[in-house]
CSV table of C-alpha atoms and ligand atoms in Angstrom, one decimal:
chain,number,residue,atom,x,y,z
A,1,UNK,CA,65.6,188.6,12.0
A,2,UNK,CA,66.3,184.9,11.9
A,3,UNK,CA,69.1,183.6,9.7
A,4,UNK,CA,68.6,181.0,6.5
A,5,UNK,CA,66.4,181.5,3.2
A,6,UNK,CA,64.6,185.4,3.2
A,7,UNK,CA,61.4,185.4,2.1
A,8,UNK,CA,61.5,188.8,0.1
A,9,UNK,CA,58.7,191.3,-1.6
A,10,UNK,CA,59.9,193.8,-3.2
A,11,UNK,CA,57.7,196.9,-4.3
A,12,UNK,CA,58.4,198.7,-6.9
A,13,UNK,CA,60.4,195.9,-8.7
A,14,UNK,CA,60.8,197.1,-12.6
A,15,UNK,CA,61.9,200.8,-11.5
A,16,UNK,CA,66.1,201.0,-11.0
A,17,UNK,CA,66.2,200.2,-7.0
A,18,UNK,CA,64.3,197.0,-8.1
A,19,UNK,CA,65.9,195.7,-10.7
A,20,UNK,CA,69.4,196.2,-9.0
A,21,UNK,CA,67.8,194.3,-5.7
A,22,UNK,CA,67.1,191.4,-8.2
A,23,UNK,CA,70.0,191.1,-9.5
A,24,UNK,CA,71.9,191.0,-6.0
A,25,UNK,CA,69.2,188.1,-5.4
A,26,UNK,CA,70.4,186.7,-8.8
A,27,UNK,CA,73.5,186.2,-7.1
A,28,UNK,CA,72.8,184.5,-3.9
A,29,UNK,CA,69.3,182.7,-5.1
A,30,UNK,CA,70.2,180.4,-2.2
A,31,UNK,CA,69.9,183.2,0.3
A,32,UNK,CA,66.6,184.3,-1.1
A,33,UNK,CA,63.0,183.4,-2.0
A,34,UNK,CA,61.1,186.5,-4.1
A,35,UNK,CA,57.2,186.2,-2.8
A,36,UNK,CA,55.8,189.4,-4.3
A,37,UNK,CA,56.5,191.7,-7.1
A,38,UNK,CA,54.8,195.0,-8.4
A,39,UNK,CA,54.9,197.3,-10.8
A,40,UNK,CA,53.0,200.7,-11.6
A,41,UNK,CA,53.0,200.2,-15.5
A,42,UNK,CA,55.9,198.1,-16.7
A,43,UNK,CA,53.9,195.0,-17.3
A,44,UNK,CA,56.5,193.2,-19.8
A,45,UNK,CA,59.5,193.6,-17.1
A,46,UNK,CA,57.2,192.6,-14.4
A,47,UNK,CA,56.1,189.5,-16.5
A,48,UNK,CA,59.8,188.5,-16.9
A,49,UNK,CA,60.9,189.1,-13.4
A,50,UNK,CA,58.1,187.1,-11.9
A,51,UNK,CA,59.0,184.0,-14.7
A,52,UNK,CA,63.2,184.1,-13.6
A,53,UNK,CA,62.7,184.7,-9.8
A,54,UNK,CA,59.6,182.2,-9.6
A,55,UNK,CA,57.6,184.6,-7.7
A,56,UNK,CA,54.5,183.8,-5.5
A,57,UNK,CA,52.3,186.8,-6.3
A,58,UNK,CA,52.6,189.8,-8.5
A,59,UNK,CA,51.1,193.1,-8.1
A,60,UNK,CA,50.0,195.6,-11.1
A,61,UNK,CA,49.3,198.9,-10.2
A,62,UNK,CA,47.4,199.7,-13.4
A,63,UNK,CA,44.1,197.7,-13.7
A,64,UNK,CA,44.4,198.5,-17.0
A,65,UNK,CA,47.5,195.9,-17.7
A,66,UNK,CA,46.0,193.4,-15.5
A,67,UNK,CA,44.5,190.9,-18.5
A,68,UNK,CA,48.2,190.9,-20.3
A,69,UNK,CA,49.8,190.0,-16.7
A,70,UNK,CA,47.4,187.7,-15.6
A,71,UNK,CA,47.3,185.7,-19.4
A,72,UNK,CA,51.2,185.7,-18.7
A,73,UNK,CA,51.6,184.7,-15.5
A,74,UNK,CA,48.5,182.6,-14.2
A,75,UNK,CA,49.0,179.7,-17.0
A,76,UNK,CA,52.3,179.2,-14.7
A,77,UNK,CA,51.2,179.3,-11.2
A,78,UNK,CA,51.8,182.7,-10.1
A,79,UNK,CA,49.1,184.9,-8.5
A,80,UNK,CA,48.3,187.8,-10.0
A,81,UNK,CA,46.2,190.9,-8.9
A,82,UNK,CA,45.8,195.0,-9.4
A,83,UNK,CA,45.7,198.1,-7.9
A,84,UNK,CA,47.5,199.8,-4.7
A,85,UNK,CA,45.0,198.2,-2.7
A,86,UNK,CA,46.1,194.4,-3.7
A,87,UNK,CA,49.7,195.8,-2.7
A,88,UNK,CA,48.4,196.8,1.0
A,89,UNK,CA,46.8,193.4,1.2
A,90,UNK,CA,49.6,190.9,-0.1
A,91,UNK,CA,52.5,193.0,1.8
A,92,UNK,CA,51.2,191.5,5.0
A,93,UNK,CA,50.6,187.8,3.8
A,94,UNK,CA,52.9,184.8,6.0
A,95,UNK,CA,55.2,184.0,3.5
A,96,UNK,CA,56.5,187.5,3.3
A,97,UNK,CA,59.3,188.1,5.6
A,98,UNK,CA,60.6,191.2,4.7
A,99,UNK,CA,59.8,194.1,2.2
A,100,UNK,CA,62.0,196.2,0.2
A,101,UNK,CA,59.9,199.7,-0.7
A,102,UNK,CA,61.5,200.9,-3.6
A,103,UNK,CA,58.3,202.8,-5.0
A,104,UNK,CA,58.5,206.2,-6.3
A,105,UNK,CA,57.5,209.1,-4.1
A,106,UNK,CA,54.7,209.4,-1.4
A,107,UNK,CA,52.3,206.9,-3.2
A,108,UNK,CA,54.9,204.5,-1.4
A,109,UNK,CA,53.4,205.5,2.3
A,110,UNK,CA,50.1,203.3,2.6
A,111,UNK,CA,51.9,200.1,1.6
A,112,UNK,CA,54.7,200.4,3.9
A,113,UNK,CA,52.4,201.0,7.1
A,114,UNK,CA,50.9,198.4,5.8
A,115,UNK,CA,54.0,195.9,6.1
A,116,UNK,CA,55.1,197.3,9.3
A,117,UNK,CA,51.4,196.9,11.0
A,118,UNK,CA,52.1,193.4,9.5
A,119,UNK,CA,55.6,193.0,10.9
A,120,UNK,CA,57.6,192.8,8.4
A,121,UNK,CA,61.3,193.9,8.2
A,122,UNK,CA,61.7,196.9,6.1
A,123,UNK,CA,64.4,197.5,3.7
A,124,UNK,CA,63.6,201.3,2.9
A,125,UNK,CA,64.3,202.5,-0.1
A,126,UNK,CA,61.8,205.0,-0.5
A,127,UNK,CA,62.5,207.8,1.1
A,128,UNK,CA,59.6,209.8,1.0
A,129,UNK,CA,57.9,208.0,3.4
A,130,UNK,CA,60.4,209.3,5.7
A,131,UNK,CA,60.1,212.6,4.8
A,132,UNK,CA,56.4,213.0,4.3
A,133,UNK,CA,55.3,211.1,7.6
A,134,UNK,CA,59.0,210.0,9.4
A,135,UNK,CA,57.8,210.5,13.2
A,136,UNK,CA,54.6,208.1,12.3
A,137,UNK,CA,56.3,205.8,10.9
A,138,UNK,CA,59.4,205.5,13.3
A,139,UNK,CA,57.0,205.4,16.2
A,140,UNK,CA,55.2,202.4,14.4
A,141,UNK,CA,58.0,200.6,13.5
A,142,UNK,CA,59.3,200.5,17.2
A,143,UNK,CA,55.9,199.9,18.1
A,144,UNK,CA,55.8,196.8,16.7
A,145,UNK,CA,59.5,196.2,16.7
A,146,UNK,CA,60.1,196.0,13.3
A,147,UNK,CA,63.2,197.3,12.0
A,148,UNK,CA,63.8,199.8,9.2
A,149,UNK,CA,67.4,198.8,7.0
A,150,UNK,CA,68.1,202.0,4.7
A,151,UNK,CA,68.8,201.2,1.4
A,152,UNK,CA,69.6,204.4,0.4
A,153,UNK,CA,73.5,204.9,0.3
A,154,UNK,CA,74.3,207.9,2.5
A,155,UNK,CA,71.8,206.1,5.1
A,156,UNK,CA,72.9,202.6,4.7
A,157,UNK,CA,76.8,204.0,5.0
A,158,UNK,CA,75.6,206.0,7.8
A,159,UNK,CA,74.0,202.1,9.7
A,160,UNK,CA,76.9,200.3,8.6
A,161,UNK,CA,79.1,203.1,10.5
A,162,UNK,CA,76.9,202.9,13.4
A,163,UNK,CA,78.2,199.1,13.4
A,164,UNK,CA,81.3,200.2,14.7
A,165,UNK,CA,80.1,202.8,17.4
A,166,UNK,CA,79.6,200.4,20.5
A,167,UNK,CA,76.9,201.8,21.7
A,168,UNK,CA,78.0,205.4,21.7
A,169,UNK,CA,76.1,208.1,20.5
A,170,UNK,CA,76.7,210.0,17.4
A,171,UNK,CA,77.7,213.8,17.6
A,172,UNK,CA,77.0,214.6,13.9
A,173,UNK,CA,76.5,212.9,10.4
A,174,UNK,CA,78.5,214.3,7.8
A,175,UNK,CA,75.9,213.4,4.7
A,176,UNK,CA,77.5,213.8,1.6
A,177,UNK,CA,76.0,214.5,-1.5
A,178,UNK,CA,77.3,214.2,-5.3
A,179,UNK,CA,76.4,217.8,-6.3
A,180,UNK,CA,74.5,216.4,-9.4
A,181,UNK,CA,75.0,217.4,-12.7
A,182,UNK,CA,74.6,221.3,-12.6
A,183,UNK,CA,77.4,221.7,-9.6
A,184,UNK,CA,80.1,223.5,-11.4
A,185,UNK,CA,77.7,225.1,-13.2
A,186,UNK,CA,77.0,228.8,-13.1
A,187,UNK,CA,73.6,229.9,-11.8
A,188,UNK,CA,72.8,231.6,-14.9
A,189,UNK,CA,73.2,228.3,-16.9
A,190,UNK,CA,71.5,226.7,-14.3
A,191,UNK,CA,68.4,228.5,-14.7
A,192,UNK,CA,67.9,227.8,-18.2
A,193,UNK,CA,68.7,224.2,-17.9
A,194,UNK,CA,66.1,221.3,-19.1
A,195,UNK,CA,65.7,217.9,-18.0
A,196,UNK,CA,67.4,216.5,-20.4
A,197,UNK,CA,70.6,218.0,-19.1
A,198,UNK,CA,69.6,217.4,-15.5
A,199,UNK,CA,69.6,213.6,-16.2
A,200,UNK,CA,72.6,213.0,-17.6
A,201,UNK,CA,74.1,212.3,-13.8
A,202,UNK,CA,78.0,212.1,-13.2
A,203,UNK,CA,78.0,209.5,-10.8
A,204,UNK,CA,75.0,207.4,-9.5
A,205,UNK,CA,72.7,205.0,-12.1
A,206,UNK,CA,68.9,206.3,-10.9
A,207,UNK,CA,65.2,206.8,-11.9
A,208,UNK,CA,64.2,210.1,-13.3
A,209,UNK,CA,62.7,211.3,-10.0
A,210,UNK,CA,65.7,211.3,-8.1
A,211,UNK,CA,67.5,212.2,-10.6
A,212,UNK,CA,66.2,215.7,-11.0
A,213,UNK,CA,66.2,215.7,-6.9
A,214,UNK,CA,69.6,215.4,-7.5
A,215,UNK,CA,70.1,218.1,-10.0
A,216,UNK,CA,68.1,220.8,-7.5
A,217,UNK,CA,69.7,218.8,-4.5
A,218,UNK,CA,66.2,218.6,-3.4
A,219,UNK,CA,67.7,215.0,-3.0
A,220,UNK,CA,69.7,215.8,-0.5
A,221,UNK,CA,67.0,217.8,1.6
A,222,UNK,CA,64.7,214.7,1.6
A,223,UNK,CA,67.7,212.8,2.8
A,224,UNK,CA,68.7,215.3,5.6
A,225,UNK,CA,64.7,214.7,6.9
A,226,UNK,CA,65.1,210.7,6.3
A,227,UNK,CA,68.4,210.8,8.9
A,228,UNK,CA,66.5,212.4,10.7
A,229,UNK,CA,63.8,209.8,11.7
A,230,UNK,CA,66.4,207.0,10.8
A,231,UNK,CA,69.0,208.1,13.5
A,232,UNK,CA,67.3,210.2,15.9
A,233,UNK,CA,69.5,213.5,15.3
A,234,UNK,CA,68.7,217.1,15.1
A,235,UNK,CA,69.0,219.0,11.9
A,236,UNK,CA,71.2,221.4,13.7
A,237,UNK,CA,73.6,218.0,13.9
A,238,UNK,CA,73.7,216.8,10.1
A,239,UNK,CA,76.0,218.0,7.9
A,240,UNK,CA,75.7,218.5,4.2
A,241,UNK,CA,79.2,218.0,2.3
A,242,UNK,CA,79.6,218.2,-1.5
A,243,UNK,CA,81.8,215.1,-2.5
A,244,UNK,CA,81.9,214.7,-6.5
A,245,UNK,CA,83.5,211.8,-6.1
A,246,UNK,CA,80.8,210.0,-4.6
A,247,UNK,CA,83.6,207.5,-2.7
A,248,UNK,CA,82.4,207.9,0.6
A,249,UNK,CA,78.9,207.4,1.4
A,250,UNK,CA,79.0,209.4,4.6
A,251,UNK,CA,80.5,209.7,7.5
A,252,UNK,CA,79.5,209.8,11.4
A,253,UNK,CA,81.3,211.8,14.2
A,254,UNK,CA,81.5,211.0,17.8
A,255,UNK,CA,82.0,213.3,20.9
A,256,UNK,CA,85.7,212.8,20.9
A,257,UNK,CA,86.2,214.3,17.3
A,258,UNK,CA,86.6,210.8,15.8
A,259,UNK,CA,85.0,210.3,12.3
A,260,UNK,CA,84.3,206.8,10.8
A,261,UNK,CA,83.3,207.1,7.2
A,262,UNK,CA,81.8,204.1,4.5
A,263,UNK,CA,83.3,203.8,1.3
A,264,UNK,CA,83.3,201.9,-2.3
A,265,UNK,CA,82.8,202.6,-5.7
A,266,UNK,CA,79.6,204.0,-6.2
A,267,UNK,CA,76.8,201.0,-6.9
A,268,UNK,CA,73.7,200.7,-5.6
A,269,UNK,CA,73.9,196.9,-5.6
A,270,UNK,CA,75.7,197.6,-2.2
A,271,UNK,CA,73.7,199.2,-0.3
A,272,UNK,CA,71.0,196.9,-1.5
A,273,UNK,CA,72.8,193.7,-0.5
A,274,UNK,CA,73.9,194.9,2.5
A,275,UNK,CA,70.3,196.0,3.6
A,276,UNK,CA,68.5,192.3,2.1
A,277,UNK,CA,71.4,190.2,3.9
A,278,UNK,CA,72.0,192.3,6.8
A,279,UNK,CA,74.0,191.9,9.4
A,280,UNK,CA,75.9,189.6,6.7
A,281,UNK,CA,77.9,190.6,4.3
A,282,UNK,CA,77.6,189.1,0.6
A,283,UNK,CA,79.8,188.6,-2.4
A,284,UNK,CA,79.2,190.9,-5.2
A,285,UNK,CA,80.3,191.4,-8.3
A,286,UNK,CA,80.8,195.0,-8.2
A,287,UNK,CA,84.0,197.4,-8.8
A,288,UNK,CA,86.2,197.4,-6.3
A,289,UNK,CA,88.1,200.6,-4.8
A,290,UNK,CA,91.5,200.7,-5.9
A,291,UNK,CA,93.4,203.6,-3.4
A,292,UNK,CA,96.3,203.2,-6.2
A,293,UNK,CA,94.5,205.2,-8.7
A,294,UNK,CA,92.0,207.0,-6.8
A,295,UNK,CA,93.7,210.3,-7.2
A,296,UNK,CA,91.8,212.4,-4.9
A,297,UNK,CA,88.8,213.0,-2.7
A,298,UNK,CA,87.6,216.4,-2.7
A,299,UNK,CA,84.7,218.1,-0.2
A,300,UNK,CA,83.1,221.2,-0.6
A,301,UNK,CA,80.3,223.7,1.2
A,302,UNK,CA,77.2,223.3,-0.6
A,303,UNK,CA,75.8,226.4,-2.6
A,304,UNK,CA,72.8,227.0,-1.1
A,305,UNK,CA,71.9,230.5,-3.7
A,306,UNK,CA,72.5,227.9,-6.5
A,307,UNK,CA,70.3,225.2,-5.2
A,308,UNK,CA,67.7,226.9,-3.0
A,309,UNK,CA,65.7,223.3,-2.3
A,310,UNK,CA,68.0,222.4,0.2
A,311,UNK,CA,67.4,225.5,2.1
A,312,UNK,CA,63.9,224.7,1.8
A,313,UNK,CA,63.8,221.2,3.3
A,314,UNK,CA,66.3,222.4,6.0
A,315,UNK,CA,63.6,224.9,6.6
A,316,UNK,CA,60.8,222.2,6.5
A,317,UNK,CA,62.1,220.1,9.0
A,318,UNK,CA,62.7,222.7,11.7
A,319,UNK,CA,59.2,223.6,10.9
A,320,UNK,CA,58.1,220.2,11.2
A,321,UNK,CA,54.3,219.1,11.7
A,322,UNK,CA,53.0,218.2,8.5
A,323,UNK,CA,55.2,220.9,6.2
A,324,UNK,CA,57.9,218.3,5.5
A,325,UNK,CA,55.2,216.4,4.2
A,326,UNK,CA,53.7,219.4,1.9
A,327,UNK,CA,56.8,220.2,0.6
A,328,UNK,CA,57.3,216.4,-0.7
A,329,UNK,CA,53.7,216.9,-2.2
A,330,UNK,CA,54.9,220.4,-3.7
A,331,UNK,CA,58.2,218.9,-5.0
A,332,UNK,CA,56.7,216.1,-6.8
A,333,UNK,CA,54.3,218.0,-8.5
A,334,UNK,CA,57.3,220.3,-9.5
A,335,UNK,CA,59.7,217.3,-10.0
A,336,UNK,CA,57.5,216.2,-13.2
A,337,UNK,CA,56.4,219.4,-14.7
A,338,UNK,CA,60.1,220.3,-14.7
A,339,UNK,CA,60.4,216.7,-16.2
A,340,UNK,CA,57.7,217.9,-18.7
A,341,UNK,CA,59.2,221.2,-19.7
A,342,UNK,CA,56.6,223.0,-17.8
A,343,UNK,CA,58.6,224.8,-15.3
A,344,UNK,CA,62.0,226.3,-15.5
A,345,UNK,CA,64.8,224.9,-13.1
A,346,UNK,CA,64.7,227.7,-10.6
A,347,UNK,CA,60.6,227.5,-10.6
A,348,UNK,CA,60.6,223.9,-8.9
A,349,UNK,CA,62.2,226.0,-5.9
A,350,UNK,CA,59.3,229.2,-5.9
A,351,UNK,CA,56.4,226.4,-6.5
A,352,UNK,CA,57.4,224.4,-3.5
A,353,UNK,CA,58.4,227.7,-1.2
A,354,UNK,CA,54.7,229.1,-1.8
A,355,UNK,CA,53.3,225.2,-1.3
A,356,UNK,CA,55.1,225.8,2.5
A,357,UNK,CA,54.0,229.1,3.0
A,358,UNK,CA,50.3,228.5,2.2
A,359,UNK,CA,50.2,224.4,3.7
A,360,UNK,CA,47.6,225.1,6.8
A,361,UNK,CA,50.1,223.9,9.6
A,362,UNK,CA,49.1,221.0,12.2
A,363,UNK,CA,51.7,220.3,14.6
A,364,UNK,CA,51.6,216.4,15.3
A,365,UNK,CA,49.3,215.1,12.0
A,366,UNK,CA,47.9,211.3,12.3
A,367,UNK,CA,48.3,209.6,9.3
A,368,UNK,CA,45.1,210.9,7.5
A,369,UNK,CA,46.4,214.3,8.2
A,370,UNK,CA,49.4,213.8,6.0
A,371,UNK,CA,47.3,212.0,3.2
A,372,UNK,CA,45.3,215.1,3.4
A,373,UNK,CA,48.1,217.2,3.1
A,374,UNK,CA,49.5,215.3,0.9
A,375,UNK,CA,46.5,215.2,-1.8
A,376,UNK,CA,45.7,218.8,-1.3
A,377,UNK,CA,48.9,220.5,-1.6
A,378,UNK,CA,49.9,218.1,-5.0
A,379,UNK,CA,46.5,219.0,-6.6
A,380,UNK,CA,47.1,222.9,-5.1
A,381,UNK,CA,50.2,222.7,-7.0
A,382,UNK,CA,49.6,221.0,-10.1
A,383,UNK,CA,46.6,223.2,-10.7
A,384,UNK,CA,49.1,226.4,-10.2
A,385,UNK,CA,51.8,224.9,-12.5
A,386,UNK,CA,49.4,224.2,-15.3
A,387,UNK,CA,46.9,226.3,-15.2
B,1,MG,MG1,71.0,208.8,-1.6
């Protein structure tokens, strides 16, 4: 990428990723123009993003709110239009010279394609695309040599790690994971957990979504497919460790033993710069780590009887095809009736375990393959949860 004033969209811009990436931008507003911003159904925050950052365009996913953005936003020179399909289009304009995804789930696939057809750097924060359709999209991306920052923290510790390696090939990733909120508790507890519980997360300020991902570490499975794709290593070679602390990010091992891990305090903000800016590095205002009174860092096995969706995504992957991409479908549906009160805690797991068992298995799906899969086991699954 060349250096001087990025020319920035980000999608997804009201939701936590996207409000963090615009305040790293409110930093360093000499480093950064913002071009585009959407939004599903926050059209207020959108509305006052678009007015500080000066945008070019916004999106709004919901046709419904477009007459309240667009009496906003047009009066002061700003573009406004609706629906997914105005995201697909505008991704791809000139002035757009990279695009941070931080959208919510799978409905974040089309519009990333999109921007990589169109050539545009990638800062990728949602990970689901990764999961549901990671071998089509890598092979795109080098296709039309684009590259693909990670924004999320264990994958942007794992790239700035990779920094150091000179070239040599990694042996393993040690991907660390927080635990979430249930992991001292007992499965018995666990089981009759609600959401509300779930989202009161020890460490890491994040959406709902991933937020219960990270109570089932469901999370952490959808990350383990996302390294995956992002660094070219076999499930056999990544390494879950539970580290409460949340200091390092993770960590990546070479042939001779040697281990090079990322660390800070934990704040999205860093990733997100270092992904916007990258390869430079940027001041931010965040907490520093102080080794003084950082007491201890601790690592343990995860518990896979306690939180079976890791299993499950391990299990996905080696299966591969389009069943990574079914059990994304399966977990989403079971992410938001859990959300709901619908299902139990342990449920989400059983939904998404018969979604697998039952997903009709292609080997190497094209793209509308995995929308297929994608819409049929998410209706399949809804229609089983709330029947
Ligand atoms: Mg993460």
């Amino acid at each position: 990428m060349e250096q001087g004033k990025r020319h920035i969209a980000i999608l997804g811009s009201t939701g936590s990723i996207g409000t963090q990436a615009l305040d790293v931008v409110r930093q360093h507003r000499e480093l950064f123009e913002v071009e585009l911003l959407t939004a599903n159904n926050s059209a207020d925050k959108l509305i006052a993003q678009a007015l500080e950052f000066d945008a070019n365009s916004v999106v709004i996913c919901n046709e419904e709110l477009y007459g309240q953005v667009a009496d906003a936003l047009q009066p002061e020179g700003i573009k406004v239009f609706a629906g997914m399909k105005s995201v697909c289009d505008l991704v791809a304009a000139d002035n757009i010279d990279m695009v941070l995804t931080s959208m919510v789930g799978f409905s974040g696939l089309a519009s990333t394609v999109a921007a990589i057809k169109a050539g545009k750097a990638i800062a990728l924060a949602n990970k689901e695309t990764l999961v549901a359709a990671g071998s089509l999209v890598t092979t795109l991306a080098a296709k039309h040599e684009v590259p693909i920052l990670p924004v999320d923290s264990e994958h942007s510790a794992i790239f700035q790690c990779l920094q150091g390696a000179g070239g040599n090939k990694l042996s393993k990733i040690h991907l660390t994971a927080s635990g979430g909120p249930f992991r001292t508790w007992e499965r018995e507890r666990i089981a009759v957990a609600r959401a509300a519980d779930a989202l009161k997360h020890p460490n890491w300020n994040m959406g709902a979504k991933i937020t219960i991902d990270s109570a089932t570490m469901m999370n952490k499975g959808l990350e383990v497919i996302e390294a995956r794709w992002l660094f070219g290593v076999e499930p056999k070679d990544i390494n879950v460790v539970v580290h409460p602390e949340s200091i390092i990010h993770s960590m990546v091992e070479f042939a001779d033993g040697a281990v090079i891990a990322q660390m800070g305090w934990p704040d999205m903000r860093e990733p997100i710069q270092y992904a916007l800016a990258y390869p430079s590095r940027l001041d931010l205002d965040n907490r520093k780590l102080d080794f003084a009174t950082l007491s201890k860092l601790s690592f343990e096995q995860p518990d896979l009887d306690r939180f079976p969706c890791l299993s499950l995504a391990f299990e996905a992957i080696s299966r591969g095809g389009n069943i990574p991409c079914a059990m994304n479908a399966a977990n989403e549906a079971a992410n938001a009736a859990y959300l709901k009160g619908k299902i139990s805690f342990y449920e989400i797991a059983d939904v998404i375990e018969r979604a697998m068992a039952r997903t009709p298995f292609i080997a190497a799906p094209d793209l509308d393959d995995i929308f297929a899969t994608n819409d049929e086991t998410y209706s399949r699954t809804n229609a089983e949860i709330w029947r």
